[in-house]
């Protein structure tokens, strides 16, 4: 059974930082891309970032480029999202995603999703 469990969300002031974590278990395909999406109230889920298995090819949405950084520790089966210079527009539920095909993650159709973690940025 595949599980993606996010953690690290919370309330932060504008300009602050948070680091999200996503721990994966049960993935039988040893090489999989992972990524993050977010969904703000009343809006559709949107792509944030994805990274390949080796972690050397991240792909960011323009809205977070230069502020967010994705990394992964394959020994721990964990991917991280460091979020800096947060603004109220970053307020959303953040979801972790995984798929053997990175393009599926970018397209918003990965095989696996986490349950989400709330990030709230106050002005």
PDB file of C-alpha atoms in Angstrom:
ATOM      1  CA  UNK A   1       0.000   0.000   0.000  1.00  0.00           C
ATOM      2  CA  UNK A   2       1.454   3.309  -1.096  1.00  0.00           C
ATOM      3  CA  UNK A   3       1.375   6.190   1.324  1.00  0.00           C
ATOM      4  CA  UNK A   4       2.568   9.758   0.970  1.00  0.00           C
ATOM      5  CA  UNK A   5       2.438  11.632   4.246  1.00  0.00           C
ATOM      6  CA  UNK A   6       3.003  15.375   4.288  1.00  0.00           C
ATOM      7  CA  UNK A   7       4.036  17.392   7.311  1.00  0.00           C
ATOM      8  CA  UNK A   8       5.386  20.822   8.148  1.00  0.00           C
ATOM      9  CA  UNK A   9       2.447  23.015   7.285  1.00  0.00           C
ATOM     10  CA  UNK A  10       1.264  25.770   9.554  1.00  0.00           C
ATOM     11  CA  UNK A  11       0.689  29.467  10.013  1.00  0.00           C
ATOM     12  CA  UNK A  12       3.428  31.931   9.101  1.00  0.00           C
ATOM     13  CA  UNK A  13       3.632  35.663   8.546  1.00  0.00           C
ATOM     14  CA  UNK A  14       4.252  37.128   5.126  1.00  0.00           C
ATOM     15  CA  UNK A  15       7.944  37.082   4.320  1.00  0.00           C
ATOM     16  CA  UNK A  16       8.504  34.034   6.470  1.00  0.00           C
ATOM     17  CA  UNK A  17       9.547  30.501   5.632  1.00  0.00           C
ATOM     18  CA  UNK A  18       8.286  26.961   6.042  1.00  0.00           C
ATOM     19  CA  UNK A  19       9.660  23.570   5.099  1.00  0.00           C
ATOM     20  CA  UNK A  20       7.285  20.835   4.071  1.00  0.00           C
ATOM     21  CA  UNK A  21       8.176  17.163   4.111  1.00  0.00           C
ATOM     22  CA  UNK A  22       6.620  14.221   2.314  1.00  0.00           C
ATOM     23  CA  UNK A  23       7.521  10.720   3.456  1.00  0.00           C
ATOM     24  CA  UNK A  24       6.790   7.948   0.974  1.00  0.00           C
ATOM     25  CA  UNK A  25       6.247   4.298   1.756  1.00  0.00           C
ATOM     26  CA  UNK A  26       5.158   1.272  -0.229  1.00  0.00           C
ATOM     27  CA  UNK A  27       6.428   2.490  -3.587  1.00  0.00           C
ATOM     28  CA  UNK A  28       7.579  -0.565  -5.499  1.00  0.00           C
ATOM     29  CA  UNK A  29       9.080   1.348  -8.393  1.00  0.00           C
ATOM     30  CA  UNK A  30      12.416   2.441  -7.038  1.00  0.00           C
ATOM     31  CA  UNK A  31      12.780   5.322  -9.462  1.00  0.00           C
ATOM     32  CA  UNK A  32       9.950   7.801  -9.269  1.00  0.00           C
ATOM     33  CA  UNK A  33       9.488  11.501  -9.673  1.00  0.00           C
ATOM     34  CA  UNK A  34       7.958  13.444  -6.823  1.00  0.00           C
ATOM     35  CA  UNK A  35       6.384  16.821  -6.661  1.00  0.00           C
ATOM     36  CA  UNK A  36       4.125  19.276  -4.937  1.00  0.00           C
ATOM     37  CA  UNK A  37       0.798  20.791  -5.820  1.00  0.00           C
ATOM     38  CA  UNK A  38      -1.385  23.244  -3.972  1.00  0.00           C
ATOM     39  CA  UNK A  39      -5.024  24.162  -3.833  1.00  0.00           C
ATOM     40  CA  UNK A  40      -6.267  27.461  -2.502  1.00  0.00           C
ATOM     41  CA  UNK A  41      -9.877  27.924  -1.354  1.00  0.00           C
ATOM     42  CA  UNK A  42     -12.198  28.183  -4.327  1.00  0.00           C
ATOM     43  CA  UNK A  43      -9.446  27.438  -6.815  1.00  0.00           C
ATOM     44  CA  UNK A  44      -8.299  24.423  -8.761  1.00  0.00           C
ATOM     45  CA  UNK A  45      -5.305  22.405  -7.706  1.00  0.00           C
ATOM     46  CA  UNK A  46      -2.170  23.803  -9.310  1.00  0.00           C
ATOM     47  CA  UNK A  47       1.281  22.432 -10.006  1.00  0.00           C
ATOM     48  CA  UNK A  48       4.094  23.826  -7.860  1.00  0.00           C
ATOM     49  CA  UNK A  49       7.232  21.804  -8.527  1.00  0.00           C
ATOM     50  CA  UNK A  50       8.523  18.366  -9.445  1.00  0.00           C
ATOM     51  CA  UNK A  51      11.909  16.698  -9.252  1.00  0.00           C
ATOM     52  CA  UNK A  52      13.332  13.596 -10.863  1.00  0.00           C
ATOM     53  CA  UNK A  53      14.625  10.534  -9.050  1.00  0.00           C
ATOM     54  CA  UNK A  54      18.208  11.755  -8.752  1.00  0.00           C
ATOM     55  CA  UNK A  55      17.099  15.172  -7.593  1.00  0.00           C
ATOM     56  CA  UNK A  56      19.143  17.111 -10.109  1.00  0.00           C
ATOM     57  CA  UNK A  57      16.387  18.240 -12.418  1.00  0.00           C
ATOM     58  CA  UNK A  58      13.737  20.259 -10.611  1.00  0.00           C
ATOM     59  CA  UNK A  59      10.979  21.987 -12.549  1.00  0.00           C
ATOM     60  CA  UNK A  60       9.169  24.893 -10.921  1.00  0.00           C
ATOM     61  CA  UNK A  61       6.013  26.792 -11.627  1.00  0.00           C
ATOM     62  CA  UNK A  62       6.802  30.401 -12.452  1.00  0.00           C
ATOM     63  CA  UNK A  63       4.851  31.576  -9.426  1.00  0.00           C
ATOM     64  CA  UNK A  64       7.314  29.973  -7.002  1.00  0.00           C
ATOM     65  CA  UNK A  65      10.578  30.074  -8.951  1.00  0.00           C
ATOM     66  CA  UNK A  66      13.335  31.675  -6.913  1.00  0.00           C
ATOM     67  CA  UNK A  67      11.399  31.344  -3.647  1.00  0.00           C
ATOM     68  CA  UNK A  68      10.739  27.603  -3.294  1.00  0.00           C
ATOM     69  CA  UNK A  69      13.309  24.821  -3.413  1.00  0.00           C
ATOM     70  CA  UNK A  70      12.594  21.124  -3.740  1.00  0.00           C
ATOM     71  CA  UNK A  71      15.011  18.466  -2.562  1.00  0.00           C
ATOM     72  CA  UNK A  72      14.869  14.794  -1.823  1.00  0.00           C
ATOM     73  CA  UNK A  73      16.598  12.219   0.339  1.00  0.00           C
ATOM     74  CA  UNK A  74      16.126   8.856  -1.334  1.00  0.00           C
ATOM     75  CA  UNK A  75      17.645   7.012   1.614  1.00  0.00           C
ATOM     76  CA  UNK A  76      14.726   8.327   3.682  1.00  0.00           C
ATOM     77  CA  UNK A  77      12.174   8.174   0.854  1.00  0.00           C
ATOM     78  CA  UNK A  78      11.396  11.792   1.612  1.00  0.00           C
ATOM     79  CA  UNK A  79      11.004  14.911  -0.469  1.00  0.00           C
ATOM     80  CA  UNK A  80      11.176  18.402   0.966  1.00  0.00           C
ATOM     81  CA  UNK A  81       9.833  21.775  -0.082  1.00  0.00           C
ATOM     82  CA  UNK A  82      11.613  24.782   1.356  1.00  0.00           C
ATOM     83  CA  UNK A  83       9.373  27.809   0.966  1.00  0.00           C
ATOM     84  CA  UNK A  84      10.848  31.275   1.484  1.00  0.00           C
ATOM     85  CA  UNK A  85       9.492  34.793   1.079  1.00  0.00           C
ATOM     86  CA  UNK A  86       5.966  33.530   1.552  1.00  0.00           C
ATOM     87  CA  UNK A  87       3.031  35.743   0.637  1.00  0.00           C
ATOM     88  CA  UNK A  88      -0.675  35.420   1.415  1.00  0.00           C
ATOM     89  CA  UNK A  89      -1.117  34.181  -2.169  1.00  0.00           C
ATOM     90  CA  UNK A  90       0.793  31.046  -1.154  1.00  0.00           C
ATOM     91  CA  UNK A  91      -1.956  30.104   1.284  1.00  0.00           C
ATOM     92  CA  UNK A  92      -3.271  26.700   0.243  1.00  0.00           C
ATOM     93  CA  UNK A  93      -3.391  23.022   1.028  1.00  0.00           C
ATOM     94  CA  UNK A  94      -0.159  21.557  -0.267  1.00  0.00           C
ATOM     95  CA  UNK A  95      -0.196  18.039  -1.689  1.00  0.00           C
ATOM     96  CA  UNK A  96       2.664  15.683  -2.341  1.00  0.00           C
ATOM     97  CA  UNK A  97       2.591  13.564  -5.494  1.00  0.00           C
ATOM     98  CA  UNK A  98       4.612  10.659  -6.881  1.00  0.00           C
ATOM     99  CA  UNK A  99       4.807   8.814 -10.169  1.00  0.00           C
ATOM    100  CA  UNK A 100       7.455   6.872 -12.086  1.00  0.00           C
ATOM    101  CA  UNK A 101       6.903   9.341 -14.928  1.00  0.00           C
ATOM    102  CA  UNK A 102       7.796  12.938 -14.156  1.00  0.00           C
ATOM    103  CA  UNK A 103       5.586  14.159 -16.965  1.00  0.00           C
ATOM    104  CA  UNK A 104       2.585  12.633 -15.247  1.00  0.00           C
ATOM    105  CA  UNK A 105       3.400  14.670 -12.161  1.00  0.00           C
ATOM    106  CA  UNK A 106       3.675  17.894 -14.162  1.00  0.00           C
ATOM    107  CA  UNK A 107       0.429  17.103 -15.918  1.00  0.00           C
ATOM    108  CA  UNK A 108      -1.356  16.694 -12.614  1.00  0.00           C
ATOM    109  CA  UNK A 109      -2.074  13.013 -13.073  1.00  0.00           C
ATOM    110  CA  UNK A 110       0.372  11.168 -10.841  1.00  0.00           C
ATOM    111  CA  UNK A 111      -0.453   7.729  -9.547  1.00  0.00           C
ATOM    112  CA  UNK A 112      -0.150   8.735  -5.926  1.00  0.00           C
ATOM    113  CA  UNK A 113      -1.240  11.679  -3.809  1.00  0.00           C
ATOM    114  CA  UNK A 114      -0.763  12.606  -0.197  1.00  0.00           C
ATOM    115  CA  UNK A 115      -3.558  13.829   2.022  1.00  0.00           C
ATOM    116  CA  UNK A 116      -2.334  17.428   2.072  1.00  0.00           C
ATOM    117  CA  UNK A 117      -1.023  19.866   4.643  1.00  0.00           C
ATOM    118  CA  UNK A 118      -2.370  23.356   5.230  1.00  0.00           C
ATOM    119  CA  UNK A 119      -0.138  26.373   4.760  1.00  0.00           C
ATOM    120  CA  UNK A 120      -1.532  29.727   5.834  1.00  0.00           C
ATOM    121  CA  UNK A 121       0.355  32.962   5.291  1.00  0.00           C
ATOM    122  CA  UNK A 122      -0.923  35.983   7.151  1.00  0.00           C
ATOM    123  CA  UNK A 123      -0.411  39.533   5.927  1.00  0.00           C
TER     124      UNK A 123
END
